[in-house]
Amino acid sequence: QQSSDARIRVEPSRSAAGGQCNAKQLNNRISNASGTEELLTLFAAHSASLNHIHAANLWNKLGKQRIERRHEGRLEQLVQRTLDLVSSCEARNLANITHGVAKCGL
């Protein structure tokens, strides 16, 4: 019992951008992110483990946010990572990515 309590305390919080998490946890963090900064921080912290589902979720959420000039560098990195993942995307992933990119004005 005590060891599970200790494990719970050391896990990163839902709002924390960094920290290790599995694919489902990362997707939940993206879904619950509060804005552009948090979304791009999550991307930066987890870019190496980002999959096509995460990319689609990120772009879908980013398409609903205010994108500013200061975000351009990190958005370009996300574009490059997304291009790496396109071959593993299904139609729905591609639709979410395309819609989000268009809403961002890219």
One Martini backbone bead per residue (centre of mass of N, CA, C, O) as a GRO file, in nm:
protein
  106
    1GLN     BB    1   0.060   0.061  -0.023
    2GLN     BB    2   0.294   0.263   0.014
    3SER     BB    3   0.418   0.234  -0.273
    4SER     BB    4   0.173   0.352  -0.429
    5ASP     BB    5   0.181   0.630  -0.294
    6ALA     BB    6   0.465   0.702  -0.393
    7ARG     BB    7   0.405   0.680  -0.694
    8ILE     BB    8   0.192   0.902  -0.711
    9ARG     BB    9   0.382   1.141  -0.619
   10VAL     BB   10   0.600   1.109  -0.873
   11GLU     BB   11   0.405   1.176  -1.069
   12PRO     BB   12   0.304   1.366  -1.301
   13SER     BB   13   0.110   1.604  -1.372
   14ARG     BB   14  -0.134   1.690  -1.591
   15SER     BB   15  -0.001   1.992  -1.638
   16ALA     BB   16   0.259   1.883  -1.702
   17ALA     BB   17   0.489   1.886  -1.963
   18GLY     BB   18   0.673   1.705  -1.845
   19GLY     BB   19   0.770   1.400  -1.833
   20GLN     BB   20   0.677   1.087  -1.816
   21CYS     BB   21   0.471   0.918  -2.070
   22ASN     BB   22   0.228   0.780  -2.220
   23ALA     BB   23   0.030   0.795  -2.489
   24LYS     BB   24  -0.237   0.850  -2.337
   25GLN     BB   25  -0.134   1.074  -2.151
   26LEU     BB   26  -0.048   1.267  -2.374
   27ASN     BB   27  -0.324   1.297  -2.504
   28ASN     BB   28  -0.457   1.414  -2.249
   29ARG     BB   29  -0.275   1.663  -2.226
   30ILE     BB   30  -0.352   1.783  -2.493
   31SER     BB   31  -0.663   1.796  -2.447
   32ASN     BB   32  -0.607   1.975  -2.159
   33ALA     BB   33  -0.493   2.211  -2.270
   34SER     BB   34  -0.495   2.579  -2.234
   35GLY     BB   35  -0.281   2.636  -2.480
   36THR     BB   36  -0.030   2.712  -2.685
   37GLU     BB   37   0.205   2.688  -2.486
   38GLU     BB   38   0.135   2.406  -2.378
   39LEU     BB   39   0.136   2.257  -2.647
   40LEU     BB   40   0.434   2.332  -2.730
   41THR     BB   41   0.563   2.213  -2.474
   42LEU     BB   42   0.473   1.926  -2.517
   43PHE     BB   43   0.611   1.888  -2.782
   44ALA     BB   44   0.903   1.946  -2.688
   45ALA     BB   45   0.905   1.715  -2.461
   46HIS     BB   46   0.766   1.480  -2.690
   47SER     BB   47   0.868   1.457  -2.992
   48ALA     BB   48   0.997   1.165  -3.007
   49SER     BB   49   0.699   1.026  -2.911
   50LEU     BB   50   0.537   1.124  -3.135
   51ASN     BB   51   0.240   1.060  -3.294
   52HIS     BB   52  -0.024   1.072  -3.513
   53ILE     BB   53  -0.231   1.131  -3.289
   54HIS     BB   54  -0.090   1.366  -3.154
   55ALA     BB   55  -0.068   1.548  -3.400
   56ALA     BB   56  -0.372   1.573  -3.453
   57ASN     BB   57  -0.440   1.691  -3.176
   58LEU     BB   58  -0.259   1.936  -3.183
   59TRP     BB   59  -0.376   2.069  -3.442
   60ASN     BB   60  -0.665   2.085  -3.347
   61LYS     BB   61  -0.602   2.269  -3.102
   62LEU     BB   62  -0.439   2.496  -3.249
   63GLY     BB   63  -0.683   2.582  -3.438
   64LYS     BB   64  -0.823   2.717  -3.157
   65GLN     BB   65  -0.591   2.919  -3.143
   66ARG     BB   66  -0.367   3.166  -3.080
   67ILE     BB   67  -0.136   3.273  -3.319
   68GLU     BB   68   0.198   3.375  -3.299
   69ARG     BB   69   0.502   3.477  -3.403
   70ARG     BB   70   0.658   3.339  -3.153
   71HIS     BB   71   0.565   3.035  -3.263
   72GLU     BB   72   0.714   2.960  -3.532
   73GLY     BB   73   0.948   2.772  -3.450
   74ARG     BB   74   0.774   2.544  -3.317
   75LEU     BB   75   0.591   2.499  -3.561
   76GLU     BB   76   0.811   2.405  -3.755
   77GLN     BB   77   0.881   2.153  -3.589
   78LEU     BB   78   0.597   2.030  -3.611
   79VAL     BB   79   0.589   2.007  -3.913
   80GLN     BB   80   0.832   1.815  -3.941
   81ARG     BB   81   0.718   1.589  -3.761
   82THR     BB   82   0.457   1.547  -3.922
   83LEU     BB   83   0.593   1.460  -4.187
   84ASP     BB   84   0.713   1.197  -4.057
   85LEU     BB   85   0.397   1.084  -3.993
   86VAL     BB   86   0.210   1.064  -4.247
   87SER     BB   87   0.243   0.754  -4.327
   88SER     BB   88   0.070   0.675  -4.043
   89CYS     BB   89  -0.186   0.797  -4.140
   90GLU     BB   90  -0.510   0.849  -4.130
   91ALA     BB   91  -0.774   1.018  -4.244
   92ARG     BB   92  -0.844   1.161  -3.975
   93ASN     BB   93  -0.565   1.268  -3.912
   94LEU     BB   94  -0.534   1.437  -4.172
   95ALA     BB   95  -0.781   1.615  -4.125
   96ASN     BB   96  -0.687   1.740  -3.856
   97ILE     BB   97  -0.424   1.856  -3.956
   98THR     BB   98  -0.526   2.029  -4.192
   99HIS     BB   99  -0.724   2.201  -4.031
  100GLY     BB  100  -0.523   2.314  -3.821
  101VAL     BB  101  -0.328   2.446  -4.020
  102ALA     BB  102  -0.536   2.632  -4.152
  103LYS     BB  103  -0.626   2.780  -3.883
  104CYS     BB  104  -0.323   2.888  -3.838
  105GLY     BB  105  -0.218   2.999  -4.130
  106LEU     BB  106  -0.006   2.789  -4.297
   0.00000   0.00000   0.00000
